[in-house]
Coordinates of C-alpha atoms in Angstrom, one line a residue:
M1 CA 5.0 -15.2 2.5
E2 CA 6.8 -15.4 5.8
R3 CA 10.2 -14.6 4.4
S4 CA 8.7 -11.6 2.6
V5 CA 6.4 -9.9 5.1
K6 CA 7.6 -11.0 8.5
G7 CA 8.6 -7.9 10.4
L8 CA 6.6 -5.4 8.4
L9 CA 3.9 -5.3 11.1
G10 CA 5.1 -8.0 13.5
G11 CA 5.8 -7.8 17.2
G12 CA 3.8 -6.9 20.2
L13 CA 0.8 -4.6 20.2
K14 CA 1.6 -1.0 19.4
P15 CA -0.3 2.3 19.6
N16 CA -2.4 2.7 16.5
D17 CA -1.5 -0.8 15.5
A18 CA -2.2 -1.3 11.8
R19 CA -3.0 -4.9 12.4
R20 CA -6.3 -3.7 13.9
F21 CA -7.4 -2.7 10.5
L22 CA -6.5 -6.1 8.9
I23 CA -8.6 -7.7 11.6
E24 CA -11.4 -5.1 11.1
A25 CA -11.5 -6.0 7.4
M26 CA -12.0 -9.6 8.3
I27 CA -14.5 -8.9 11.0
G28 CA -16.4 -6.6 8.5
A29 CA -16.6 -9.4 6.0
M30 CA -17.8 -11.8 8.6
N31 CA -20.6 -9.5 9.7
A32 CA -21.5 -8.1 6.3
D33 CA -24.4 -10.5 5.6
G34 CA -25.7 -10.4 9.2
V35 CA -24.9 -14.0 9.8
V36 CA -21.6 -15.2 11.5
D37 CA -20.8 -18.6 10.1
P38 CA -18.4 -20.8 12.2
R39 CA -16.3 -21.3 9.0
E40 CA -15.8 -17.6 8.7
S41 CA -14.8 -17.3 12.4
A42 CA -12.3 -20.1 11.8
V43 CA -10.6 -18.2 9.0
V44 CA -10.2 -15.1 11.1
E45 CA -8.7 -17.2 14.0
R46 CA -6.4 -19.0 11.6
Q47 CA -5.1 -15.8 9.9
I48 CA -4.4 -14.2 13.2
A49 CA -2.6 -17.3 14.5
T50 CA -0.5 -18.1 11.5
H51 CA -0.1 -15.2 9.1
P52 CA 3.3 -13.6 9.2
L53 CA 1.8 -10.1 9.4
F54 CA 0.4 -11.1 12.8
H55 CA 3.7 -12.6 14.0
G56 CA 4.3 -11.7 17.7
L57 CA 0.7 -10.7 18.4
G58 CA -0.3 -12.7 21.5
P59 CA -3.8 -14.0 22.2
A60 CA -4.6 -11.2 24.6
A61 CA -3.6 -8.5 22.2
A62 CA -5.4 -10.2 19.4
R63 CA -8.6 -10.3 21.5
T64 CA -8.2 -6.6 22.2
L65 CA -7.9 -5.8 18.5
I66 CA -11.0 -8.0 17.7
D67 CA -13.0 -6.2 20.4
L68 CA -11.9 -2.8 19.0
S69 CA -12.9 -3.9 15.5
N70 CA -16.3 -5.1 16.6
D71 CA -16.9 -1.9 18.5
A72 CA -15.9 0.3 15.6
I73 CA -18.2 -1.5 13.2
K74 CA -21.1 -1.3 15.7
F75 CA -20.5 2.4 16.2
A76 CA -20.4 3.0 12.4
G77 CA -23.7 1.2 12.0
S78 CA -22.4 -1.4 9.5
A79 CA -19.2 -3.0 8.1
F80 CA -19.8 -1.0 4.9
G81 CA -19.5 2.3 6.8
R82 CA -16.0 1.4 8.1
A83 CA -14.3 0.8 4.8
P84 CA -12.8 4.3 4.5
A85 CA -11.4 4.1 8.1
I86 CA -9.9 0.7 7.3
A87 CA -8.1 2.2 4.3
K88 CA -6.9 5.2 6.4
G89 CA -5.4 2.8 8.9
L90 CA -3.5 0.9 6.1
P91 CA -1.7 3.4 3.9
A92 CA 0.8 0.9 2.3
R93 CA -0.2 -0.9 -0.9
I94 CA 0.9 -4.4 0.3
H95 CA -1.1 -4.1 3.5
R96 CA -4.2 -3.0 1.6
L97 CA -4.0 -6.0 -0.7
A98 CA -3.6 -8.2 2.3
A99 CA -6.6 -6.6 4.0
Y100 CA -8.8 -7.1 0.9
G101 CA -7.5 -10.7 0.4
M102 CA -8.1 -11.6 4.0
A103 CA -11.6 -10.1 3.9
A104 CA -12.3 -12.1 0.7
E105 CA -11.1 -15.3 2.3
V106 CA -13.5 -14.8 5.2
A107 CA -16.4 -13.9 2.8
V108 CA -16.0 -17.1 0.7
A109 CA -15.4 -19.4 3.7
D110 CA -19.1 -20.5 3.6
Q111 CA -18.8 -21.2 -0.2
Q112 CA -21.0 -18.3 -1.2
L113 CA -21.0 -14.5 -1.7
V114 CA -24.3 -12.9 -0.8
D115 CA -25.3 -9.3 -1.5
G116 CA -24.2 -7.9 1.9
E117 CA -20.7 -9.4 1.5
L118 CA -20.4 -8.3 -2.2
H119 CA -21.4 -4.7 -1.2
F120 CA -18.8 -4.7 1.7
L121 CA -16.1 -6.1 -0.6
E122 CA -16.8 -3.5 -3.2
A123 CA -16.8 -0.7 -0.7
L124 CA -13.5 -2.0 0.7
R125 CA -12.0 -2.4 -2.8
I126 CA -12.8 1.3 -3.6
A127 CA -11.5 2.6 -0.3
L128 CA -8.3 0.6 -0.5
R129 CA -7.7 1.5 -4.2
V130 CA -7.5 -2.1 -5.2
S131 CA -8.0 -2.5 -8.9
P132 CA -10.9 -4.7 -10.3
F133 CA -8.3 -7.1 -11.8
E134 CA -6.5 -7.4 -8.4
S135 CA -9.7 -7.8 -6.5
E136 CA -11.0 -10.6 -8.8
A137 CA -7.7 -12.4 -8.5
L138 CA -7.7 -12.1 -4.7
I139 CA -11.2 -13.5 -4.5
E140 CA -10.4 -16.4 -6.9
N141 CA -7.2 -17.3 -5.0
A142 CA -9.1 -17.1 -1.7
R143 CA -11.6 -19.5 -3.1
A144 CA -8.9 -21.9 -4.3
G145 CA -7.0 -21.7 -1.0
H146 CA -4.0 -20.0 -2.6
L147 CA -4.3 -16.5 -1.0
S148 CA -1.0 -16.6 0.8
E149 CA 0.9 -17.5 -2.4
Y150 CA -0.9 -14.9 -4.4
L151 CA -0.2 -12.2 -1.8
D152 CA 3.5 -13.2 -1.8
D153 CA 3.5 -12.9 -5.6
R154 CA 2.0 -9.4 -5.4
Y155 CA 4.4 -8.4 -2.7
Q156 CA 7.4 -9.5 -4.8
R157 CA 5.9 -7.7 -7.7
I158 CA 5.7 -4.5 -5.7
K159 CA 9.3 -4.9 -4.6
T160 CA 10.4 -5.0 -8.2
L161 CA 9.2 -1.4 -8.4
V162 CA 11.8 -0.1 -5.9
P163 CA 14.4 0.6 -8.6
V164 CA 11.8 2.6 -10.5
A165 CA 11.0 4.6 -7.3
C166 CA 14.8 5.2 -7.0
E167 CA 14.9 6.6 -10.5
V168 CA 11.8 8.9 -9.8
F169 CA 13.4 10.2 -6.6
A170 CA 16.7 10.8 -8.4
L171 CA 14.9 12.9 -11.0
R172 CA 13.1 14.7 -8.2
A173 CA 16.4 15.5 -6.6
L174 CA 17.9 16.7 -10.0
S175 CA 14.9 18.9 -10.6
R176 CA 15.5 20.6 -7.2
G177 CA 19.3 20.8 -7.5
L178 CA 19.7 18.3 -4.7
A179 CA 21.3 15.3 -6.4
N180 CA 24.0 14.9 -3.7
D181 CA 24.9 12.2 -1.2
D182 CA 23.3 14.0 1.7
H183 CA 19.9 14.0 0.0
R184 CA 20.4 10.5 -1.3
H185 CA 20.8 9.3 2.3
K186 CA 17.6 11.2 3.3
V187 CA 15.8 9.4 0.5
C188 CA 17.1 6.1 1.7
D189 CA 15.7 6.8 5.2
F190 CA 12.4 7.8 3.7
F191 CA 12.1 4.6 1.7
L192 CA 12.9 2.5 4.8
S193 CA 9.8 4.1 6.4
I194 CA 7.5 3.1 3.6
P195 CA 6.6 -0.6 3.8
D196 CA 6.2 -1.0 0.0
L197 CA 9.7 0.4 -0.6
V198 CA 11.6 -1.4 2.2
M199 CA 14.8 -3.3 1.3
P200 CA 17.9 -4.1 3.2
R201 CA 19.7 -0.8 3.6
E202 CA 22.8 -1.9 1.7
E203 CA 20.7 -3.0 -1.3
L204 CA 18.6 0.2 -1.2
N205 CA 21.7 2.4 -1.0
T206 CA 23.1 0.6 -4.1
E207 CA 19.9 1.2 -6.1
L208 CA 19.8 4.8 -5.1
F209 CA 23.5 5.3 -5.8
R210 CA 22.9 3.9 -9.3
A211 CA 19.9 6.2 -9.9
F212 CA 21.6 9.3 -8.6
R213 CA 24.8 8.7 -10.5
K214 CA 23.1 7.5 -13.7
P215 CA 24.7 9.0 -16.8
R216 CA 22.2 11.2 -18.6
A217 CA 22.3 12.7 -22.1
P218 CA 23.4 16.3 -22.4
G219 CA 20.4 18.5 -22.3
A220 CA 18.2 15.7 -20.9
Q221 CA 14.9 17.1 -19.5
V222 CA 13.0 15.9 -16.4
F223 CA 9.8 15.4 -18.4
G224 CA 11.5 13.3 -21.0
E225 CA 13.2 11.2 -18.4
L226 CA 10.0 10.7 -16.4
S227 CA 8.2 9.8 -19.7
T228 CA 10.8 7.0 -20.2
V229 CA 10.1 5.8 -16.7
A230 CA 6.3 5.8 -17.3
R231 CA 6.7 3.8 -20.5
G232 CA 8.3 1.1 -18.4
L233 CA 5.2 1.1 -16.1
P234 CA 2.3 0.0 -18.4
D235 CA 0.1 -0.7 -15.3
A236 CA -1.8 2.4 -14.4
V237 CA -2.0 1.2 -10.8
D238 CA 1.8 1.1 -10.6
R239 CA 2.0 4.6 -11.9
Y240 CA -0.6 5.8 -9.4
W241 CA 1.3 4.4 -6.5
M242 CA 4.5 5.9 -7.7
M243 CA 2.7 9.2 -7.6
V244 CA 1.5 8.5 -4.0
Y245 CA 5.0 7.8 -2.8
T246 CA 6.2 11.0 -4.4
L247 CA 3.4 13.0 -2.7
V248 CA 4.2 11.4 0.6
A249 CA 7.7 12.9 0.3
E250 CA 6.3 16.4 0.3
L251 CA 5.5 18.2 3.6
P252 CA 1.9 17.2 4.5
A253 CA 0.7 20.8 4.6
T254 CA 1.8 21.3 1.0
V255 CA 0.3 18.1 -0.5
P256 CA -3.3 19.5 -1.0
S257 CA -1.7 22.2 -3.1
W258 CA -0.1 19.7 -5.4
R259 CA -0.9 21.8 -8.5
V260 CA 1.8 24.3 -7.5
I261 CA 4.5 21.8 -6.8
P262 CA 6.6 21.9 -10.1
F263 CA 7.9 18.3 -10.0
I264 CA 4.5 16.9 -9.2
G265 CA 3.0 18.7 -12.2
V266 CA 5.7 17.4 -14.5
M267 CA 5.3 13.9 -13.2
Q268 CA 1.5 14.0 -13.5
A269 CA 1.8 14.9 -17.2
A270 CA 4.5 12.3 -17.8
F271 CA 2.6 9.5 -16.0
Q272 CA -0.7 10.6 -17.6
I273 CA -2.6 10.7 -14.3
T274 CA -5.9 12.5 -14.3
D275 CA -6.8 15.3 -11.9
T276 CA -9.4 13.0 -10.3
D277 CA -6.8 10.3 -9.6
M278 CA -4.5 13.0 -8.4
E279 CA -7.0 14.0 -5.7
L280 CA -7.3 10.4 -4.7
A281 CA -3.5 10.2 -4.5
V282 CA -3.5 13.2 -2.2
V283 CA -5.9 11.4 0.1
D284 CA -3.8 8.3 0.1
A285 CA -0.5 10.2 0.6
L286 CA -2.0 12.0 3.7
T287 CA -2.8 8.6 5.3
F288 CA 0.9 8.1 5.9
P289 CA 2.2 9.3 9.3
A290 CA 2.9 13.0 9.4
A291 CA 6.0 12.3 11.5
L292 CA 7.9 10.5 8.7
A293 CA 11.3 11.9 7.9
R294 CA 10.7 13.4 4.5
P295 CA 13.5 14.2 1.9
V296 CA 12.4 17.8 1.4

């Protein structure tokens, strides 16, 4: 896991530090049943001390984030009520999976899952858009002591989708008449600001160059090309997140009006995403920082 995620959130304490919400997910799980078990506290301490996502976070900064988490939960009235805020603070898919997995590991530390913990984990799952399959696997791996390995596997799985995202954004550029080197470089910078899509710049440039210069059949249509991409993504969760990344690339002010963005409409149809899920994707897209350099 260290080779994979070190650097994504690492370093000293930052303004609006996303690690606060990883900690808050764990603190929420620890308090969900109204009883703080020493074994649960030990898991929180171990994760903060050893997990690569917390690399560089000193003891004083960690204490600050723990205090902020406790205060936020108390102000909300319960851990359950903080689930949407935790999701808002963690827009990236890999960070959301990590938050759920860490919360699950805390909840199972005392060898049982009681109603309060189950309700919190379900609220967190829904807010984080973690699928039932993924949540069950995260809980089972947390119970077995294999959470780090499972998260690393999921991280690597998400990284295999970067070439697919390159193809989607090449088609987006083609549909807008922007399939040129200048726009490709803007897309590269954009990908490097999305934790799920980060790769070494040279590798990312290679993948984007391949997608932007890909030979296409005469008369090829964007819908048909996107449908081919969708057929290679049998997992509806993968298709959902691909839509989220594409919405993030739009100017934030225009995202709520997704129905009038031509490429988004074509992509929705090709990826078979319902209007209900589109509205959820809008919410998730708007959790990414407004200041991102977008390839518009």
